[in-house]
mmCIF file of C-alpha atoms in Angstrom:
data_model
loop_
_atom_site.group_PDB
_atom_site.id
_atom_site.type_symbol
_atom_site.label_atom_id
_atom_site.label_comp_id
_atom_site.label_asym_id
_atom_site.label_seq_id
_atom_site.Cartn_x
_atom_site.Cartn_y
_atom_site.Cartn_z
ATOM 1 C CA MET Z 1 85.324 -50.451 -15.178
ATOM 2 C CA GLY Z 2 83.300 -51.934 -12.292
ATOM 3 C CA PRO Z 3 83.873 -49.093 -9.849
ATOM 4 C CA THR Z 4 83.232 -46.474 -12.560
ATOM 5 C CA ILE Z 5 79.946 -48.059 -13.595
ATOM 6 C CA GLY Z 6 78.885 -48.364 -9.960
ATOM 7 C CA LEU Z 7 79.690 -44.716 -9.238
ATOM 8 C CA THR Z 8 77.835 -43.592 -12.271
ATOM 9 C CA LEU Z 9 74.785 -45.613 -11.312
ATOM 10 C CA ARG Z 10 74.909 -44.233 -7.769
ATOM 11 C CA GLN Z 11 75.099 -40.715 -9.107
ATOM 12 C CA ARG Z 12 72.175 -41.379 -11.401
ATOM 13 C CA LEU Z 13 70.090 -42.715 -8.546
ATOM 14 C CA GLN Z 14 70.966 -39.691 -6.423
ATOM 15 C CA THR Z 15 70.013 -37.370 -9.266
ATOM 16 C CA ILE Z 16 66.670 -39.128 -9.788
ATOM 17 C CA PHE Z 17 65.961 -39.030 -6.065
ATOM 18 C CA SER Z 18 66.877 -35.346 -5.790
ATOM 19 C CA THR Z 19 64.737 -34.493 -8.793
ATOM 20 C CA ALA Z 20 61.769 -36.364 -7.338
ATOM 21 C CA VAL Z 21 62.129 -34.605 -3.981
ATOM 22 C CA VAL Z 22 62.365 -31.160 -5.585
ATOM 23 C CA THR Z 23 59.398 -31.876 -7.870
ATOM 24 C CA SER Z 24 57.314 -33.112 -4.965
ATOM 25 C CA LEU Z 25 58.156 -30.039 -2.904
ATOM 26 C CA ALA Z 26 57.283 -27.821 -5.837
ATOM 27 C CA TRP Z 27 53.890 -29.499 -6.276
ATOM 28 C CA LEU Z 28 53.220 -29.219 -2.553
ATOM 29 C CA ALA Z 29 54.002 -25.507 -2.646
ATOM 30 C CA ILE Z 30 51.735 -24.987 -5.656
ATOM 31 C CA GLY Z 31 48.952 -26.951 -3.981
ATOM 32 C CA PHE Z 32 49.256 -24.936 -0.795
ATOM 33 C CA VAL Z 33 49.062 -21.633 -2.647
ATOM 34 C CA TRP Z 34 46.038 -22.819 -4.651
ATOM 35 C CA PHE Z 35 44.266 -24.071 -1.532
ATOM 36 C CA GLN Z 36 44.783 -20.790 0.284
ATOM 37 C CA GLY Z 37 43.457 -18.759 -2.636
ATOM 38 C CA THR Z 38 40.334 -20.876 -3.329
ATOM 39 C CA PRO Z 39 37.197 -20.386 -1.199
ATOM 40 C CA SER Z 40 35.722 -23.395 0.480
ATOM 41 C CA VAL Z 41 32.615 -25.037 -0.932
ATOM 42 C CA ASP Z 42 30.551 -23.525 1.866
ATOM 43 C CA MET Z 43 31.824 -20.008 1.220
ATOM 44 C CA ALA Z 44 31.337 -20.408 -2.521
ATOM 45 C CA VAL Z 45 27.713 -21.422 -2.002
ATOM 46 C CA LYS Z 46 27.133 -18.476 0.308
ATOM 47 C CA SER Z 47 28.747 -16.104 -2.146
ATOM 48 C CA ASP Z 48 26.594 -17.419 -4.959
ATOM 49 C CA ALA Z 49 23.489 -17.183 -2.797
ATOM 50 C CA ARG Z 50 24.192 -13.529 -2.154
ATOM 51 C CA GLN Z 51 24.001 -12.959 -5.890
ATOM 52 C CA THR Z 52 20.708 -14.849 -6.307
ATOM 53 C CA PRO Z 53 17.534 -12.710 -6.224
ATOM 54 C CA ALA Z 54 15.611 -15.409 -4.369
ATOM 55 C CA ALA Z 55 18.307 -15.616 -1.737
ATOM 56 C CA GLN Z 56 18.348 -11.825 -1.464
ATOM 57 C CA ALA Z 57 14.621 -11.842 -0.811
ATOM 58 C CA VAL Z 58 14.977 -14.480 1.909
ATOM 59 C CA ALA Z 59 17.885 -12.733 3.550
ATOM 60 C CA ALA Z 60 16.364 -9.253 3.359
ATOM 61 C CA PRO Z 61 15.077 -7.819 6.626
ATOM 62 C CA VAL Z 62 11.328 -7.653 7.088
ATOM 63 C CA GLY Z 63 11.186 -3.910 6.557
ATOM 64 C CA THR Z 64 12.981 -4.022 3.211
ATOM 65 C CA ALA Z 65 10.067 -5.423 1.236
ATOM 66 C CA ALA Z 66 7.699 -2.928 2.815
ATOM 67 C CA ARG Z 67 10.018 -0.043 1.989
ATOM 68 C CA ALA Z 68 10.375 -1.290 -1.587
ATOM 69 C CA ALA Z 69 6.614 -1.548 -1.954
ATOM 70 C CA ALA Z 70 6.165 1.965 -0.566
ATOM 71 C CA GLU Z 71 8.659 3.295 -3.090
ATOM 72 C CA GLY Z 72 6.953 1.498 -5.948
ATOM 73 C CA ASP Z 73 3.327 1.186 -6.985
ATOM 74 C CA ALA Z 74 2.088 -1.334 -4.388
ATOM 75 C CA SER Z 75 0.053 0.911 -2.112
ATOM 76 C CA GLU Z 76 -1.808 -2.152 -0.611
ATOM 77 C CA PHE Z 77 1.391 -2.838 1.477
ATOM 78 C CA ARG Z 78 1.131 0.379 3.470
ATOM 79 C CA PRO Z 79 -1.646 1.924 5.634
ATOM 80 C CA ILE Z 80 -3.863 4.427 3.832
ATOM 81 C CA PRO Z 81 -3.283 7.847 5.417
ATOM 82 C CA ALA Z 82 -6.244 9.779 6.725
ATOM 83 C CA PRO Z 83 -6.944 13.084 4.996
ATOM 84 C CA ALA Z 84 -5.520 16.160 6.649
ATOM 85 C CA GLY Z 85 -7.742 18.768 8.320
ATOM 86 C CA ALA Z 86 -10.617 18.510 10.766
ATOM 87 C CA LEU Z 87 -14.063 17.581 9.498
ATOM 88 C CA ILE Z 88 -17.376 18.722 10.870
ATOM 89 C CA ILE Z 89 -20.296 16.320 11.221
ATOM 90 C CA PRO Z 90 -22.121 16.788 7.913
ATOM 91 C CA VAL Z 91 -25.652 16.550 9.316
ATOM 92 C CA GLN Z 92 -26.977 19.581 11.157
ATOM 93 C CA GLY Z 93 -27.739 19.020 14.822
ATOM 94 C CA VAL Z 94 -25.992 15.635 15.176
ATOM 95 C CA ARG Z 95 -23.400 15.387 17.962
ATOM 96 C CA ALA Z 96 -20.236 13.290 17.908
ATOM 97 C CA ASP Z 97 -21.481 11.022 20.695
ATOM 98 C CA GLN Z 98 -24.520 10.142 18.586
ATOM 99 C CA LEU Z 99 -22.455 8.675 15.780
ATOM 100 C CA VAL Z 100 -22.278 4.908 15.242
ATOM 101 C CA ASP Z 101 -19.378 3.334 13.335
ATOM 102 C CA THR Z 102 -21.022 1.371 10.503
ATOM 103 C CA TYR Z 103 -17.918 1.260 8.310
ATOM 104 C CA THR Z 104 -17.358 -2.507 8.311
ATOM 105 C CA GLN Z 105 -20.992 -3.580 8.276
ATOM 106 C CA SER Z 106 -22.178 -5.693 5.358
ATOM 107 C CA ARG Z 107 -24.731 -4.603 2.789
ATOM 108 C CA GLY Z 108 -26.585 -6.285 -0.059
ATOM 109 C CA GLY Z 109 -27.148 -9.479 1.885
ATOM 110 C CA GLY Z 110 -23.455 -9.734 2.727
ATOM 111 C CA MET Z 111 -22.316 -9.147 -0.859
ATOM 112 C CA ARG Z 112 -20.430 -5.921 -0.108
ATOM 113 C CA VAL Z 113 -18.844 -4.000 2.747
ATOM 114 C CA HIS Z 114 -20.393 -0.678 3.726
ATOM 115 C CA ASN Z 115 -17.189 1.459 3.654
ATOM 116 C CA ALA Z 116 -19.050 4.500 4.992
ATOM 117 C CA ILE Z 117 -20.876 5.851 8.023
ATOM 118 C CA ASP Z 118 -24.660 6.155 8.177
ATOM 119 C CA ILE Z 119 -25.757 9.244 10.088
ATOM 120 C CA MET Z 120 -29.390 8.885 11.056
ATOM 121 C CA ALA Z 121 -31.589 11.996 10.999
ATOM 122 C CA PRO Z 122 -35.143 12.980 10.100
ATOM 123 C CA ARG Z 123 -35.919 13.453 6.440
ATOM 124 C CA GLY Z 124 -35.170 16.981 5.278
ATOM 125 C CA THR Z 125 -32.441 17.646 7.857
ATOM 126 C CA PRO Z 126 -29.792 19.931 6.294
ATOM 127 C CA VAL Z 127 -26.636 18.220 5.017
ATOM 128 C CA LEU Z 128 -23.528 20.383 5.344
ATOM 129 C CA ALA Z 129 -20.153 20.155 3.620
ATOM 130 C CA ALA Z 130 -17.860 18.318 6.043
ATOM 131 C CA THR Z 131 -14.974 20.338 4.617
ATOM 132 C CA GLY Z 132 -14.409 22.713 1.741
ATOM 133 C CA GLY Z 133 -13.764 21.547 -1.793
ATOM 134 C CA LEU Z 134 -14.982 21.327 -5.370
ATOM 135 C CA VAL Z 135 -18.251 19.682 -6.346
ATOM 136 C CA GLU Z 136 -16.844 17.213 -8.859
ATOM 137 C CA LYS Z 137 -19.968 15.190 -9.560
ATOM 138 C CA LEU Z 138 -23.716 15.259 -8.941
ATOM 139 C CA PHE Z 139 -24.913 11.761 -9.663
ATOM 140 C CA LEU Z 140 -28.116 9.742 -9.503
ATOM 141 C CA SER Z 141 -27.094 6.235 -8.425
ATOM 142 C CA LYS Z 142 -29.122 3.036 -8.206
ATOM 143 C CA ASN Z 143 -27.731 2.272 -4.749
ATOM 144 C CA GLY Z 144 -26.822 5.748 -3.513
ATOM 145 C CA GLY Z 145 -29.777 7.623 -4.927
ATOM 146 C CA ILE Z 146 -29.144 11.373 -5.103
ATOM 147 C CA THR Z 147 -25.416 11.805 -4.446
ATOM 148 C CA ILE Z 148 -22.692 14.451 -4.259
ATOM 149 C CA TYR Z 149 -18.935 14.002 -4.753
ATOM 150 C CA VAL Z 150 -16.840 16.836 -3.296
ATOM 151 C CA ARG Z 151 -13.083 16.764 -3.924
ATOM 152 C CA SER Z 152 -10.506 18.404 -1.667
ATOM 153 C CA PRO Z 153 -8.451 21.321 -3.082
ATOM 154 C CA ASP Z 154 -5.311 19.117 -3.275
ATOM 155 C CA ARG Z 155 -7.353 16.498 -5.215
ATOM 156 C CA ARG Z 156 -6.287 13.754 -2.810
ATOM 157 C CA THR Z 157 -9.574 13.172 -0.947
ATOM 158 C CA MET Z 158 -13.148 12.636 -2.112
ATOM 159 C CA TYR Z 159 -16.130 13.174 0.170
ATOM 160 C CA TYR Z 160 -19.268 11.300 -0.818
ATOM 161 C CA TYR Z 161 -22.800 12.174 0.322
ATOM 162 C CA ALA Z 162 -25.605 9.740 -0.600
ATOM 163 C CA HIS Z 163 -29.314 8.930 -0.124
ATOM 164 C CA LEU Z 164 -30.110 12.656 -0.246
ATOM 165 C CA ASP Z 165 -33.706 13.789 -0.492
ATOM 166 C CA ARG Z 166 -32.659 16.673 -2.747
ATOM 167 C CA TYR Z 167 -29.811 19.074 -3.450
ATOM 168 C CA ALA Z 168 -29.465 22.516 -1.947
ATOM 169 C CA PRO Z 169 -30.828 25.183 -4.309
ATOM 170 C CA GLY Z 170 -28.220 26.321 -6.813
ATOM 171 C CA LEU Z 171 -25.743 23.499 -6.165
ATOM 172 C CA ALA Z 172 -23.865 22.626 -9.349
ATOM 173 C CA GLU Z 173 -20.847 20.710 -10.601
ATOM 174 C CA ARG Z 174 -17.520 22.608 -10.634
ATOM 175 C CA GLN Z 175 -18.844 24.768 -7.802
ATOM 176 C CA THR Z 176 -16.584 25.469 -4.823
ATOM 177 C CA VAL Z 177 -18.196 24.879 -1.443
ATOM 178 C CA ARG Z 178 -16.917 25.933 1.958
ATOM 179 C CA GLN Z 179 -16.968 23.895 5.149
ATOM 180 C CA GLY Z 180 -20.414 24.011 6.769
ATOM 181 C CA GLN Z 181 -22.194 25.141 3.611
ATOM 182 C CA LEU Z 182 -25.646 23.689 2.925
ATOM 183 C CA ILE Z 183 -25.356 21.193 0.062
ATOM 184 C CA GLY Z 184 -28.434 18.975 0.435
ATOM 185 C CA PHE Z 185 -31.014 17.363 2.679
ATOM 186 C CA VAL Z 186 -31.215 13.971 4.392
ATOM 187 C CA GLY Z 187 -33.387 11.442 2.605
ATOM 188 C CA SER Z 188 -33.710 7.769 1.658
ATOM 189 C CA THR Z 189 -33.228 7.701 -2.112
ATOM 190 C CA GLY Z 190 -31.515 4.754 -3.773
ATOM 191 C CA ASP Z 191 -31.594 1.482 -1.867
ATOM 192 C CA ALA Z 192 -32.057 3.068 1.580
ATOM 193 C CA SER Z 193 -35.121 2.126 3.604
ATOM 194 C CA PRO Z 194 -37.866 4.774 3.434
ATOM 195 C CA ASP Z 195 -38.407 4.160 7.139
ATOM 196 C CA ALA Z 196 -34.799 5.043 8.037
ATOM 197 C CA PRO Z 197 -33.686 8.263 6.341
ATOM 198 C CA HIS Z 198 -30.008 8.970 6.829
ATOM 199 C CA LEU Z 199 -26.898 10.403 5.247
ATOM 200 C CA HIS Z 200 -24.463 7.846 3.835
ATOM 201 C CA PHE Z 201 -21.096 9.621 4.195
ATOM 202 C CA ALA Z 202 -17.875 8.159 2.760
ATOM 203 C CA VAL Z 203 -14.273 9.340 2.491
ATOM 204 C CA ASN Z 204 -11.932 8.077 -0.221
ATOM 205 C CA VAL Z 205 -8.210 8.800 -0.443
ATOM 206 C CA MET Z 206 -7.352 9.565 -4.072
ATOM 207 C CA GLN Z 207 -4.505 9.968 -6.470
ATOM 208 C CA PRO Z 208 -4.788 13.379 -8.153
ATOM 209 C CA GLN Z 209 -5.396 11.816 -11.577
ATOM 210 C CA GLU Z 210 -8.116 9.377 -10.412
ATOM 211 C CA GLY Z 211 -11.753 9.829 -11.341
ATOM 212 C CA TRP Z 212 -14.577 10.619 -8.920
ATOM 213 C CA TRP Z 213 -15.659 6.947 -8.819
ATOM 214 C CA GLN Z 214 -12.215 5.676 -7.768
ATOM 215 C CA GLY Z 215 -10.041 5.914 -4.632
ATOM 216 C CA GLN Z 216 -9.416 3.894 -1.486
ATOM 217 C CA PRO Z 217 -11.981 4.134 1.333
ATOM 218 C CA VAL Z 218 -11.060 5.137 4.871
ATOM 219 C CA ASP Z 219 -13.275 4.987 7.942
ATOM 220 C CA PRO Z 220 -15.011 8.375 8.413
ATOM 221 C CA TYR Z 221 -16.014 7.633 12.018
ATOM 222 C CA PRO Z 222 -12.713 8.523 13.727
ATOM 223 C CA LEU Z 223 -12.345 11.551 11.443
ATOM 224 C CA LEU Z 224 -15.693 12.901 12.643
ATOM 225 C CA ARG Z 225 -15.099 12.001 16.288
ATOM 226 C CA ARG Z 226 -11.785 13.813 16.703
#
């Protein structure tokens, strides 16, 4: 009985040992496969960051935001294009080399920016249409005095003439004017100094649906100098 019991015990110990070894190997194999198939913490964070809008904004190249703004409704992120077509100087007898760029000067005691060019000339000097278009509005303004708003045929540019002494005879709203046509006369109406008659000339880039009082100003000086 002794040898039989001993053999049986030995066999049992061998079986337990073999089972433990096999089980351990199996768990090691499972762990290895799991480890290989699971991304590291660092990679998981990066992957999650790629899905986060804030992280996308940080990682996006500089030009991406600008392109997105240009495709949307944020026009302040892109330069305002100058209107197409050459302009003539809208005051008769004034040469290009006599023009002074007053676009960024302050007015109203520094309360507002000028956003136009002042073309100095004697009172009564003919004012000509800088380019052809439609007379959209004849308006008497507190600041601008006697004014004219002429819109380009594509409705994307407004040309503004202010401080006029008077309109040209027969000028009316909804009238088409051609480039160089007489539309008014230099004066000092509105808030202009009576001692310094001039034409206040402004150019606004428009959306077709915008009203005559809207738009984004562009500097007329380089448009008249070219």
